[in-house]
Amino acid sequence: MEAAVVSEKKPKLLDRVRSDLRVKRYSIRTENAYIDWIRRFILFHGKRHPDEMGEQEISAFLTHLAVDRHVAASTQNQAFCALLFLYQQVLQRKLDFIDDVARVKRPAKVPVVFTREEARAVLDHLAGEYRLMSELLYGSGLRLMECVRLRVKDIDFGYCHIIVRDGKGLRERVTLLPERLRRPLELHLERVKELHLRDVAKGGGRAYLPFALRSKYPSAARSWAWQYVFPAAKLSTDPRSNEIRRHHIGEKIFRTP
């Protein structure tokens, strides 16, 4: 009797893209954005497989974004990066120079900077953790996502500094913690710790751990050091693991007036 031949099903293209993005440690926001641009590229060309297309089709799509959709320069550049990743990293194809693309020009703008009085007036209209976050953005020079992703372990009250992990370009840096924010931040963390202990008592309290830390340090997810400084008010489902946990506060909520 002949042994049955088991044929392995080849993963779909977008699943391969997701897998490669995660192996290379791209953020989930970049992952979702790249997947969306690749999907749009395929639909724009009548659902043709990218293997059947190349530089000419990429040029046509990028030109369409600039001429017909009137996208911003950063948006067109993100779409281009997504397609470069698809062809060079996933499909393992070296692209020739892509020309004849209508590029969106980034207009020169003079930055608008608040005076101290204007910044203070804005802060005076905020309260609670939103004010504390705003003061950290202003006083410590944090980007919005760096602020919402802060972990307890990244704040050093002894040296009055904050360690920014996985900042823009996956770079780390140290920035100052203003002395006047030290006590308000300590009081805030006391309230956050009470929330964390309640989650642990209910069987939860596990924070998201980056990369392979979860396998290396299984108990770290529940430790106080790895909790977010600004946790969300409600539990949510992790889009990658489908685990229910308390993530950090959403940046869109913070932007809402």
Coordinates of N, CA and C in Angstrom, one line a residue:
M1 N 0.9 -1.2 0.0 CA 0.0 0.0 0.0 C 0.9 1.2 0.0
E2 N 0.6 2.2 -0.9 CA 1.5 3.3 -1.0 C 1.1 4.3 0.0
A3 N 2.2 5.0 0.6 CA 1.9 6.0 1.6 C 1.2 7.2 1.0
A4 N 0.3 7.7 1.7 CA -0.5 8.9 1.2 C 0.4 10.1 1.2
V5 N 0.3 10.8 0.1 CA 1.1 12.0 -0.1 C 0.4 13.2 0.5
V6 N 1.0 13.9 1.4 CA 0.4 15.0 2.1 C 0.9 16.3 1.4
S7 N 0.1 17.0 0.8 CA 0.5 18.3 0.1 C 0.3 19.4 1.1
E8 N 1.4 20.2 1.3 CA 1.4 21.3 2.2 C 0.8 22.5 1.4
K9 N -0.2 23.2 2.0 CA -0.8 24.3 1.3 C 0.1 25.5 1.5
K10 N 0.4 26.1 0.3 CA 1.2 27.3 0.3 C 0.5 28.5 0.9
P11 N 1.1 29.2 1.9 CA 0.4 30.3 2.5 C 0.0 31.4 1.5
K12 N -1.1 32.1 1.8 CA -1.5 33.2 0.9 C -0.5 34.3 1.0
L13 N -0.5 35.1 -0.1 CA 0.5 36.2 -0.2 C 0.5 37.1 1.0
L14 N -0.7 37.6 1.4 CA -0.8 38.6 2.5 C -0.4 37.9 3.8
D15 N -0.6 36.6 4.0 CA -0.2 35.9 5.2 C 1.4 35.9 5.2
R16 N 2.0 35.7 4.0 CA 3.4 35.7 4.0 C 4.0 37.1 4.3
V17 N 3.3 38.1 3.8 CA 3.7 39.5 4.1 C 3.7 39.7 5.6
R18 N 2.6 39.3 6.3 CA 2.4 39.5 7.7 C 3.5 38.7 8.5
S19 N 3.8 37.5 8.1 CA 4.8 36.7 8.7 C 6.2 37.4 8.6
D20 N 6.5 37.9 7.5 CA 7.8 38.5 7.3 C 7.9 39.8 8.1
L21 N 6.8 40.5 8.1 CA 6.9 41.8 8.9 C 7.1 41.5 10.4
R22 N 6.5 40.4 10.9 CA 6.6 40.1 12.3 C 8.0 39.6 12.6
V23 N 8.5 38.8 11.7 CA 9.9 38.3 11.9 C 10.9 39.4 12.0
K24 N 10.6 40.5 11.2 CA 11.5 41.6 11.2 C 11.1 42.7 12.2
R25 N 10.2 42.3 13.1 CA 9.8 43.1 14.2 C 9.2 44.5 13.9
Y26 N 8.4 44.6 12.8 CA 7.7 45.8 12.5 C 6.5 45.9 13.4
S27 N 6.2 47.2 13.7 CA 5.0 47.4 14.6 C 3.7 47.0 13.9
I28 N 2.7 46.8 14.8 CA 1.4 46.3 14.2 C 0.8 47.4 13.4
R29 N 1.1 48.7 13.7 CA 0.6 49.8 12.8 C 1.2 49.7 11.5
T30 N 2.5 49.5 11.4 CA 3.1 49.4 10.1 C 2.6 48.2 9.4
E31 N 2.5 47.1 10.1 CA 2.0 45.8 9.5 C 0.6 46.1 8.8
N32 N -0.3 46.7 9.6 CA -1.7 46.9 9.0 C -1.6 47.9 7.8
A33 N -0.7 48.9 7.9 CA -0.6 49.9 6.8 C -0.1 49.2 5.6
Y34 N 1.0 48.4 5.7 CA 1.6 47.8 4.6 C 0.6 46.8 3.9
I35 N -0.1 46.0 4.7 CA -1.1 45.1 4.2 C -2.1 45.8 3.4
D36 N -2.6 46.9 3.9 CA -3.6 47.7 3.3 C -3.1 48.3 1.9
W37 N -1.9 48.8 1.9 CA -1.4 49.3 0.6 C -1.2 48.2 -0.4
I38 N -0.7 47.1 0.0 CA -0.5 46.0 -1.0 C -1.9 45.5 -1.5
R39 N -2.8 45.4 -0.6 CA -4.2 45.1 -1.1 C -4.7 46.1 -2.1
R40 N -4.5 47.4 -1.8 CA -5.0 48.4 -2.8 C -4.2 48.3 -4.1
F41 N -3.0 48.0 -4.0 CA -2.2 47.9 -5.3 C -2.7 46.7 -6.1
I42 N -3.0 45.6 -5.5 CA -3.6 44.5 -6.2 C -4.9 44.8 -6.8
L43 N -5.8 45.4 -6.1 CA -7.1 45.8 -6.6 C -7.0 46.8 -7.7
F44 N -6.1 47.8 -7.6 CA -6.0 48.8 -8.6 C -5.6 48.2 -10.0
H45 N -4.9 47.1 -9.9 CA -4.5 46.4 -11.2 C -5.4 45.2 -11.5
G46 N -6.6 45.2 -11.1 CA -7.6 44.2 -11.5 C -7.3 42.9 -10.8
K47 N -6.8 42.9 -9.6 CA -6.6 41.6 -8.8 C -5.5 40.7 -9.5
R48 N -4.6 41.3 -10.2 CA -3.5 40.6 -10.7 C -2.5 40.3 -9.6
H49 N -1.9 39.1 -9.7 CA -0.9 38.7 -8.7 C 0.4 39.6 -8.8
P50 N 0.9 40.1 -7.8 CA 2.2 40.9 -7.9 C 3.3 40.2 -8.6
D51 N 3.3 38.9 -8.6 CA 4.4 38.2 -9.3 C 4.3 38.5 -10.8
E52 N 3.1 38.8 -11.3 CA 2.9 39.1 -12.7 C 3.2 40.6 -13.0
M53 N 3.5 41.4 -12.0 CA 3.7 42.8 -12.2 C 5.1 43.2 -11.8
G54 N 5.4 44.5 -12.0 CA 6.7 44.9 -11.7 C 6.8 46.5 -11.6
E55 N 7.9 47.0 -12.1 CA 8.2 48.4 -12.0 C 7.1 49.3 -12.7
Q56 N 6.6 48.9 -13.8 CA 5.7 49.7 -14.5 C 4.4 49.8 -13.8
E57 N 3.9 48.7 -13.2 CA 2.6 48.7 -12.4 C 2.8 49.5 -11.1
I58 N 4.0 49.4 -10.5 CA 4.2 50.2 -9.2 C 4.2 51.7 -9.6
S59 N 4.9 52.1 -10.7 CA 4.9 53.5 -11.1 C 3.5 54.0 -11.4
A60 N 2.6 53.2 -12.0 CA 1.3 53.6 -12.3 C 0.5 53.8 -11.1
F61 N 0.6 52.9 -10.1 CA -0.1 53.0 -8.9 C 0.3 54.2 -8.1
L62 N 1.6 54.5 -8.0 CA 2.1 55.6 -7.2 C 1.6 56.9 -7.9
T63 N 1.6 57.0 -9.2 CA 1.2 58.1 -9.9 C -0.3 58.4 -9.7
H64 N -1.1 57.3 -9.7 CA -2.5 57.4 -9.4 C -2.8 58.0 -8.0
L65 N -2.0 57.6 -7.0 CA -2.1 58.2 -5.7 C -1.9 59.7 -5.7
A66 N -0.9 60.1 -6.5 CA -0.5 61.5 -6.5 C -1.5 62.4 -7.3
V67 N -1.8 61.9 -8.5 CA -2.6 62.7 -9.5 C -4.1 62.6 -9.2
D68 N -4.6 61.4 -9.0 CA -6.0 61.2 -8.8 C -6.5 61.2 -7.4
R69 N -5.7 60.7 -6.5 CA -6.1 60.7 -5.1 C -5.6 61.9 -4.3
H70 N -4.6 62.6 -4.8 CA -4.1 63.8 -4.2 C -3.6 63.6 -2.7
V71 N -2.9 62.4 -2.6 CA -2.4 62.1 -1.2 C -1.3 63.0 -0.8
A72 N -0.9 62.9 0.5 CA 0.2 63.7 1.0 C 1.5 63.0 0.6
A73 N 2.6 63.7 0.6 CA 3.9 63.1 0.3 C 4.2 61.9 1.2
S74 N 4.0 62.0 2.5 CA 4.3 60.9 3.4 C 3.4 59.7 3.1
T75 N 2.2 59.9 2.6 CA 1.3 58.8 2.3 C 1.8 58.1 1.1
Q76 N 2.2 58.8 0.1 CA 2.7 58.2 -1.1 C 4.0 57.4 -0.8
N77 N 4.8 58.0 0.0 CA 6.1 57.3 0.4 C 5.8 56.0 1.2
Q78 N 4.8 56.0 2.1 CA 4.5 54.8 2.8 C 4.0 53.7 1.9
A79 N 3.2 54.1 0.9 CA 2.8 53.1 -0.1 C 3.9 52.5 -0.9
F80 N 4.9 53.4 -1.2 CA 6.1 52.9 -2.0 C 6.9 52.0 -1.1
C81 N 7.1 52.3 0.2 CA 7.8 51.4 1.1 C 7.1 50.0 1.3
A82 N 5.8 50.1 1.3 CA 5.1 48.8 1.4 C 5.3 47.9 0.2
L83 N 5.3 48.5 -1.0 CA 5.5 47.7 -2.2 C 7.0 47.3 -2.3
L84 N 7.9 48.1 -1.9 CA 9.3 47.7 -1.9 C 9.5 46.5 -1.0
F85 N 8.8 46.5 0.2 CA 8.9 45.4 1.1 C 8.4 44.1 0.5
L86 N 7.2 44.3 -0.2 CA 6.6 43.1 -0.8 C 7.5 42.5 -1.9
Y87 N 8.1 43.3 -2.7 CA 8.9 42.7 -3.8 C 10.3 42.2 -3.4
Q88 N 10.9 43.0 -2.5 CA 12.3 42.7 -2.2 C 12.4 41.7 -1.0
Q89 N 11.5 41.8 0.0 CA 11.6 40.9 1.1 C 10.7 39.7 1.0
V90 N 9.6 39.8 0.4 CA 8.6 38.6 0.4 C 8.8 37.9 -0.9
L91 N 8.8 38.6 -2.0 CA 8.9 37.9 -3.3 C 10.3 37.7 -3.8
Q92 N 11.2 38.3 -3.0 CA 12.7 38.1 -3.3 C 13.0 38.5 -4.8
R93 N 12.5 39.7 -5.2 CA 12.7 40.2 -6.5 C 13.4 41.6 -6.4
K94 N 14.5 41.7 -7.1 CA 15.2 43.0 -7.1 C 14.6 43.9 -8.2
L95 N 14.1 45.0 -7.7 CA 13.5 45.9 -8.7 C 14.5 46.8 -9.3
D96 N 14.3 47.1 -10.6 CA 15.1 48.1 -11.3 C 14.6 49.5 -10.9
F97 N 15.3 50.5 -11.3 CA 14.9 51.9 -10.9 C 13.5 52.2 -11.4
I98 N 12.7 52.7 -10.5 CA 11.3 53.0 -10.8 C 11.2 54.5 -11.2
D99 N 11.0 54.8 -12.4 CA 10.9 56.2 -12.9 C 9.5 56.6 -13.4
D100 N 9.4 57.8 -13.9 CA 8.1 58.2 -14.4 C 7.0 58.2 -13.4
V101 N 7.4 58.4 -12.1 CA 6.4 58.5 -11.0 C 6.1 60.0 -10.7
A102 N 4.8 60.3 -10.7 CA 4.4 61.7 -10.3 C 4.6 61.8 -8.8
R103 N 5.6 62.5 -8.3 CA 5.9 62.6 -6.9 C 5.2 63.7 -6.3
V104 N 4.7 63.4 -5.1 CA 4.0 64.5 -4.3 C 5.1 65.3 -3.6
K105 N 5.1 66.6 -3.8 CA 6.1 67.4 -3.2 C 5.6 67.9 -1.8
R106 N 6.5 67.7 -0.9 CA 6.2 68.2 0.5 C 6.4 69.7 0.6
P107 N 5.3 70.4 0.8 CA 5.4 71.9 0.9 C 6.3 72.3 2.1
A108 N 7.0 73.4 1.9 CA 7.8 73.9 3.0 C 6.9 74.7 3.9
K109 N 7.0 74.3 5.2 CA 6.1 75.0 6.2 C 6.9 75.5 7.3
V110 N 6.6 76.6 7.8 CA 7.2 77.2 9.0 C 6.5 76.6 10.2
P111 N 7.2 75.9 11.1 CA 6.6 75.3 12.3 C 5.9 76.3 13.2
V112 N 4.8 76.0 13.7 CA 4.1 76.8 14.7 C 4.5 76.3 16.1
V113 N 5.1 77.2 16.9 CA 5.6 76.8 18.2 C 4.8 77.7 19.2
F114 N 4.3 77.0 20.2 CA 3.6 77.7 21.3 C 4.6 78.5 22.2
T115 N 4.2 79.6 22.6 CA 5.0 80.3 23.7 C 4.7 79.6 25.0
R116 N 5.5 79.9 26.0 CA 5.2 79.3 27.3 C 3.8 79.6 27.8
E117 N 3.4 80.8 27.6 CA 2.1 81.2 28.1 C 1.0 80.5 27.4
E118 N 1.1 80.3 26.0 CA 0.2 79.5 25.3 C 0.1 78.0 25.7
A119 N 1.3 77.5 25.9 CA 1.4 76.1 26.3 C 0.7 75.9 27.7
R120 N 1.0 76.9 28.6 CA 0.4 76.8 29.9 C -1.1 76.9 29.8
A121 N -1.6 77.8 28.9 CA -3.1 78.0 28.8 C -3.7 76.7 28.3
V122 N -3.1 75.9 27.4 CA -3.6 74.7 26.9 C -3.7 73.6 28.1
L123 N -2.6 73.6 28.8 CA -2.5 72.6 29.9 C -3.5 72.9 31.0
D124 N -3.8 74.1 31.2 CA -4.8 74.5 32.2 C -6.2 74.0 31.9
H125 N -6.4 73.7 30.7 CA -7.8 73.2 30.3 C -7.8 71.6 30.4
L126 N -6.8 71.0 30.8 CA -6.7 69.5 30.9 C -6.7 69.1 32.4
A127 N -7.1 67.9 32.6 CA -7.1 67.4 34.0 C -6.8 65.9 34.0
G128 N -6.4 65.4 35.2 CA -6.1 64.0 35.4 C -4.9 63.5 34.6
E129 N -5.1 62.3 34.1 CA -4.0 61.6 33.3 C -3.7 62.3 32.0
Y130 N -4.7 63.0 31.4 CA -4.5 63.7 30.2 C -3.6 64.9 30.4
R131 N -3.7 65.6 31.5 CA -2.8 66.7 31.8 C -1.4 66.2 32.0
L132 N -1.3 65.1 32.8 CA 0.0 64.5 33.1 C 0.7 64.1 31.8
M133 N 0.0 63.4 30.9 CA 0.6 63.0 29.7 C 1.0 64.2 28.8
S134 N 0.2 65.3 28.8 CA 0.5 66.5 28.1 C 1.7 67.1 28.6
E135 N 1.9 67.1 29.9 CA 3.0 67.8 30.6 C 4.3 66.9 30.3
L136 N 4.1 65.6 30.2 CA 5.3 64.8 29.8 C 5.7 65.0 28.3
L137 N 4.7 65.2 27.5 CA 5.0 65.5 26.1 C 5.8 66.8 26.0
Y138 N 5.3 67.8 26.7 CA 5.9 69.1 26.7 C 7.2 69.2 27.4
G139 N 7.3 68.6 28.6 CA 8.4 68.8 29.5 C 9.5 67.8 29.2
S140 N 9.2 66.6 28.7 CA 10.2 65.5 28.4 C 10.5 65.4 27.0
G141 N 9.8 66.0 26.1 CA 10.0 65.9 24.7 C 9.7 64.6 24.1
L142 N 8.7 63.9 24.7 CA 8.2 62.6 24.2 C 7.3 62.7 23.0
R143 N 7.4 61.8 22.1 CA 6.3 61.7 21.0 C 5.1 61.1 21.7
L144 N 4.0 61.3 21.0 CA 2.7 60.8 21.5 C 2.8 59.3 21.8
M145 N 3.2 58.5 20.8 CA 3.2 57.0 21.0 C 4.3 56.6 22.0
E146 N 5.4 57.4 22.1 CA 6.3 57.0 23.1 C 5.7 57.2 24.5
C147 N 4.9 58.2 24.6 CA 4.3 58.5 25.9 C 3.3 57.4 26.3
V148 N 2.4 57.0 25.4 CA 1.3 56.0 25.7 C 1.9 54.6 25.9
R149 N 3.1 54.4 25.3 CA 3.8 53.1 25.5 C 4.7 53.0 26.7
L150 N 4.8 54.0 27.4 CA 5.8 54.0 28.6 C 5.4 52.8 29.5
R151 N 6.5 52.2 30.0 CA 6.3 51.1 31.0 C 6.8 51.7 32.4
V152 N 6.4 51.0 33.4 CA 6.8 51.5 34.8 C 8.3 51.4 34.9
K153 N 8.9 50.4 34.4 CA 10.4 50.1 34.5 C 11.2 51.2 33.8
D154 N 10.6 51.9 32.9 CA 11.3 52.9 32.1 C 11.4 54.3 32.8
I155 N 10.8 54.4 33.9 CA 10.9 55.7 34.7 C 11.8 55.5 35.9
D156 N 12.8 56.4 35.9 CA 13.8 56.3 37.0 C 13.7 57.6 37.8
F157 N 13.0 57.4 39.0 CA 12.8 58.6 39.8 C 14.1 59.0 40.5
G158 N 15.0 58.1 40.7 CA 16.2 58.4 41.4 C 17.1 59.4 40.6
Y159 N 17.2 59.1 39.3 CA 18.0 60.0 38.4 C 17.1 61.0 37.7
C160 N 15.8 61.0 37.9 CA 14.9 61.9 37.2 C 15.0 61.8 35.7
H161 N 15.0 60.6 35.2 CA 15.0 60.5 33.7 C 14.1 59.4 33.3
I162 N 13.8 59.4 32.0 CA 12.9 58.4 31.3 C 13.6 57.7 30.2
I163 N 13.6 56.4 30.1 CA 14.2 55.7 29.0 C 13.1 55.4 28.0
V164 N 13.3 55.9 26.8 CA 12.4 55.7 25.7 C 12.9 54.4 24.9
R165 N 12.0 53.4 25.0 CA 12.3 52.1 24.3 C 11.6 52.1 22.9
D166 N 12.3 51.5 22.0 CA 11.7 51.3 20.6 C 11.1 52.6 20.1
G167 N 11.8 53.7 20.2 CA 11.3 54.9 19.7 C 11.3 54.9 18.1
K168 N 11.2 56.1 17.5 CA 11.2 56.1 16.1 C 12.5 55.5 15.5
G169 N 12.3 54.6 14.6 CA 13.5 53.9 14.0 C 14.0 52.8 14.9
L170 N 13.2 52.4 15.9 CA 13.6 51.4 16.9 C 14.8 51.8 17.7
R171 N 15.0 53.1 17.9 CA 16.1 53.6 18.7 C 15.7 53.9 20.1
E172 N 16.6 53.7 21.0 CA 16.4 54.0 22.4 C 17.1 55.3 22.8
R173 N 16.6 56.0 23.7 CA 17.2 57.2 24.2 C 16.8 57.5 25.6
V174 N 17.5 58.4 26.3 CA 17.2 58.8 27.6 C 16.8 60.3 27.6
T175 N 15.7 60.6 28.2 CA 15.2 62.0 28.3 C 14.9 62.4 29.8
L176 N 14.8 63.6 30.0 CA 14.7 64.1 31.4 C 13.2 63.9 31.9
L177 N 13.1 63.7 33.2 CA 11.8 63.8 33.9 C 11.8 65.1 34.7
P178 N 11.0 66.0 34.3 CA 10.9 67.3 35.1 C 10.6 67.1 36.6
E179 N 11.4 67.7 37.4 CA 11.2 67.6 38.8 C 9.8 67.9 39.3
R180 N 9.1 68.8 38.7 CA 7.8 69.2 39.1 C 6.8 68.1 38.8
L181 N 7.1 67.2 37.9 CA 6.2 66.1 37.5 C 6.5 64.8 38.3
R182 N 7.5 64.8 39.1 CA 7.9 63.6 39.9 C 6.8 63.2 40.8
R183 N 6.3 64.1 41.7 CA 5.3 63.7 42.6 C 4.0 63.4 42.0
P184 N 3.5 64.2 41.0 CA 2.2 63.8 40.3 C 2.3 62.4 39.7
L185 N 3.5 62.1 39.1 CA 3.6 60.8 38.4 C 3.7 59.7 39.5
E186 N 4.3 59.9 40.6 CA 4.3 58.9 41.7 C 2.9 58.6 42.2
L187 N 2.1 59.6 42.3 CA 0.7 59.4 42.8 C -0.1 58.7 41.7
H188 N 0.1 59.1 40.5 CA -0.6 58.4 39.4 C -0.3 56.9 39.3
L189 N 1.0 56.6 39.5 CA 1.4 55.2 39.5 C 0.9 54.4 40.7
E190 N 0.6 55.0 41.8 CA 0.0 54.3 42.9 C -1.4 53.9 42.5
R191 N -2.2 54.8 41.8 CA -3.5 54.4 41.4 C -3.5 53.3 40.3
V192 N -2.5 53.4 39.4 CA -2.3 52.4 38.4 C -2.0 51.0 39.0
K193 N -1.2 51.0 40.0 CA -0.8 49.8 40.7 C -2.0 49.1 41.3
E194 N -2.9 49.9 41.9 CA -4.1 49.3 42.5 C -5.0 48.7 41.4
L195 N -5.1 49.3 40.2 CA -5.8 48.7 39.1 C -5.1 47.4 38.7
H196 N -3.8 47.4 38.6 CA -3.1 46.2 38.2 C -3.3 45.1 39.2
L197 N -3.3 45.4 40.5 CA -3.5 44.3 41.5 C -4.9 43.7 41.4
R198 N -5.9 44.6 41.1 CA -7.3 44.1 40.9 C -7.3 43.1 39.7
D199 N -6.6 43.5 38.6 CA -6.6 42.6 37.5 C -5.9 41.3 37.8
V200 N -4.8 41.3 38.5 CA -4.1 40.1 38.9 C -5.1 39.2 39.8
A201 N -5.8 39.8 40.7 CA -6.7 39.1 41.6 C -7.8 38.4 40.8
K202 N -8.1 38.9 39.6 CA -9.2 38.3 38.8 C -8.6 37.3 37.8
G203 N -7.3 37.1 37.9 CA -6.6 36.1 37.0 C -6.0 36.8 35.7
G204 N -6.0 38.1 35.7 CA -5.4 38.8 34.5 C -4.1 39.5 34.9
G205 N -4.0 40.7 34.5 CA -2.8 41.5 34.8 C -1.6 41.2 34.0
R206 N -1.7 40.6 32.8 CA -0.6 40.3 32.0 C -0.5 41.4 30.9
A207 N 0.7 42.0 30.8 CA 0.9 43.0 29.9 C 1.5 42.4 28.6
Y208 N 1.4 43.1 27.5 CA 2.0 42.6 26.3 C 3.6 42.7 26.4
L209 N 4.3 41.6 26.0 CA 5.7 41.6 26.1 C 6.2 41.6 24.6
P210 N 7.2 42.5 24.3 CA 7.7 42.5 22.9 C 8.6 41.3 22.6
F211 N 8.7 41.0 21.3 CA 9.6 40.0 20.8 C 9.4 38.6 21.5
A212 N 10.5 38.0 21.9 CA 10.5 36.7 22.5 C 10.6 36.7 24.0
L213 N 10.3 37.9 24.6 CA 10.5 38.0 26.1 C 9.4 37.1 26.8
R214 N 8.3 36.9 26.2 CA 7.2 36.1 26.8 C 7.7 34.7 27.1
S215 N 8.4 34.1 26.1 CA 8.9 32.8 26.2 C 10.1 32.7 27.1
K216 N 10.9 33.7 27.1 CA 12.1 33.7 27.9 C 11.8 34.0 29.4
Y217 N 10.9 34.9 29.7 CA 10.5 35.3 31.0 C 9.0 35.2 31.2
P218 N 8.5 34.0 31.4 CA 7.0 33.8 31.4 C 6.3 34.6 32.5
S219 N 7.0 34.8 33.6 CA 6.3 35.5 34.7 C 6.4 37.1 34.6
A220 N 7.2 37.6 33.6 CA 7.4 39.0 33.5 C 6.1 39.7 33.1
A221 N 5.2 39.1 32.4 CA 4.0 39.8 31.9 C 3.1 40.3 33.0
R222 N 3.2 39.6 34.2 CA 2.3 40.0 35.3 C 3.1 40.9 36.3
S223 N 4.4 41.1 36.1 CA 5.2 41.9 37.0 C 4.8 43.4 36.9
W224 N 4.9 44.1 38.0 CA 4.6 45.5 38.0 C 5.5 46.3 37.1
A225 N 6.7 45.9 37.0 CA 7.7 46.7 36.2 C 7.3 46.8 34.7
W226 N 6.6 45.8 34.2 CA 6.3 45.7 32.7 C 4.9 46.3 32.4
Q227 N 4.2 46.8 33.4 CA 2.9 47.4 33.2 C 3.0 48.8 32.5
Y228 N 2.0 49.2 31.8 CA 2.0 50.5 31.2 C 1.7 51.6 32.2
V229 N 2.4 52.7 32.0 CA 2.2 53.8 32.9 C 0.8 54.4 32.7
F230 N 0.3 54.4 31.5 CA -1.0 54.9 31.2 C -1.9 53.8 30.6
P231 N -2.4 52.9 31.4 CA -3.2 51.8 30.9 C -4.6 52.2 30.4
A232 N -5.2 51.4 29.6 CA -6.6 51.7 29.1 C -7.6 51.5 30.2
A233 N -8.7 52.1 30.1 CA -9.7 52.0 31.1 C -10.4 50.6 31.0
K234 N -10.4 50.0 29.8 CA -11.1 48.7 29.6 C -10.1 47.7 29.1
L235 N -10.5 46.4 29.3 CA -9.7 45.3 28.7 C -10.0 45.2 27.2
S236 N -9.1 44.7 26.5 CA -9.3 44.6 25.0 C -8.6 43.3 24.5
T237 N -8.9 42.9 23.3 CA -8.4 41.7 22.7 C -7.2 42.0 21.9
D238 N -6.1 41.3 22.1 CA -4.8 41.5 21.4 C -5.1 41.0 19.9
P239 N -4.9 41.9 18.9 CA -5.2 41.5 17.5 C -4.3 40.4 17.0
R240 N -3.1 40.2 17.6 CA -2.3 39.1 17.1 C -2.5 37.8 17.8
S241 N -2.5 37.8 19.2 CA -2.6 36.6 19.9 C -4.1 36.3 20.4
N242 N -5.0 37.2 20.2 CA -6.4 37.1 20.6 C -6.5 37.0 22.1
E243 N -5.5 37.3 22.9 CA -5.6 37.3 24.3 C -6.3 38.6 24.8
I244 N -7.0 38.4 25.9 CA -7.7 39.6 26.5 C -6.8 40.1 27.6
R245 N -6.4 41.4 27.4 CA -5.5 42.0 28.4 C -5.8 43.5 28.4
R246 N -5.1 44.2 29.4 CA -5.3 45.7 29.5 C -4.1 46.3 28.7
H247 N -4.4 46.9 27.6 CA -3.3 47.6 26.8 C -3.1 49.0 27.3
H248 N -2.3 49.7 26.6 CA -2.1 51.1 27.0 C -3.2 52.0 26.5
I249 N -3.3 53.2 27.0 CA -4.4 54.1 26.5 C -4.2 54.3 25.0
G250 N -5.4 54.5 24.3 CA -5.3 54.7 22.9 C -4.9 56.1 22.6
E251 N -4.0 56.3 21.6 CA -3.6 57.7 21.3 C -4.7 58.5 20.7
K252 N -5.7 57.9 20.0 CA -6.8 58.6 19.4 C -7.7 59.2 20.5
I253 N -7.9 58.5 21.6 CA -8.7 59.0 22.7 C -8.0 60.2 23.3
F254 N -6.7 60.2 23.4 CA -6.0 61.3 23.9 C -6.1 62.5 23.0
R255 N -6.2 62.3 21.7 CA -6.4 63.5 20.8 C -7.7 64.0 20.8
T256 N -8.7 63.3 21.2 CA -10.1 63.7 21.2 C -10.3 64.9 22.2
P257 N -10.9 66.0 21.7 CA -11.1 67.2 22.6 C -12.2 66.9 23.6

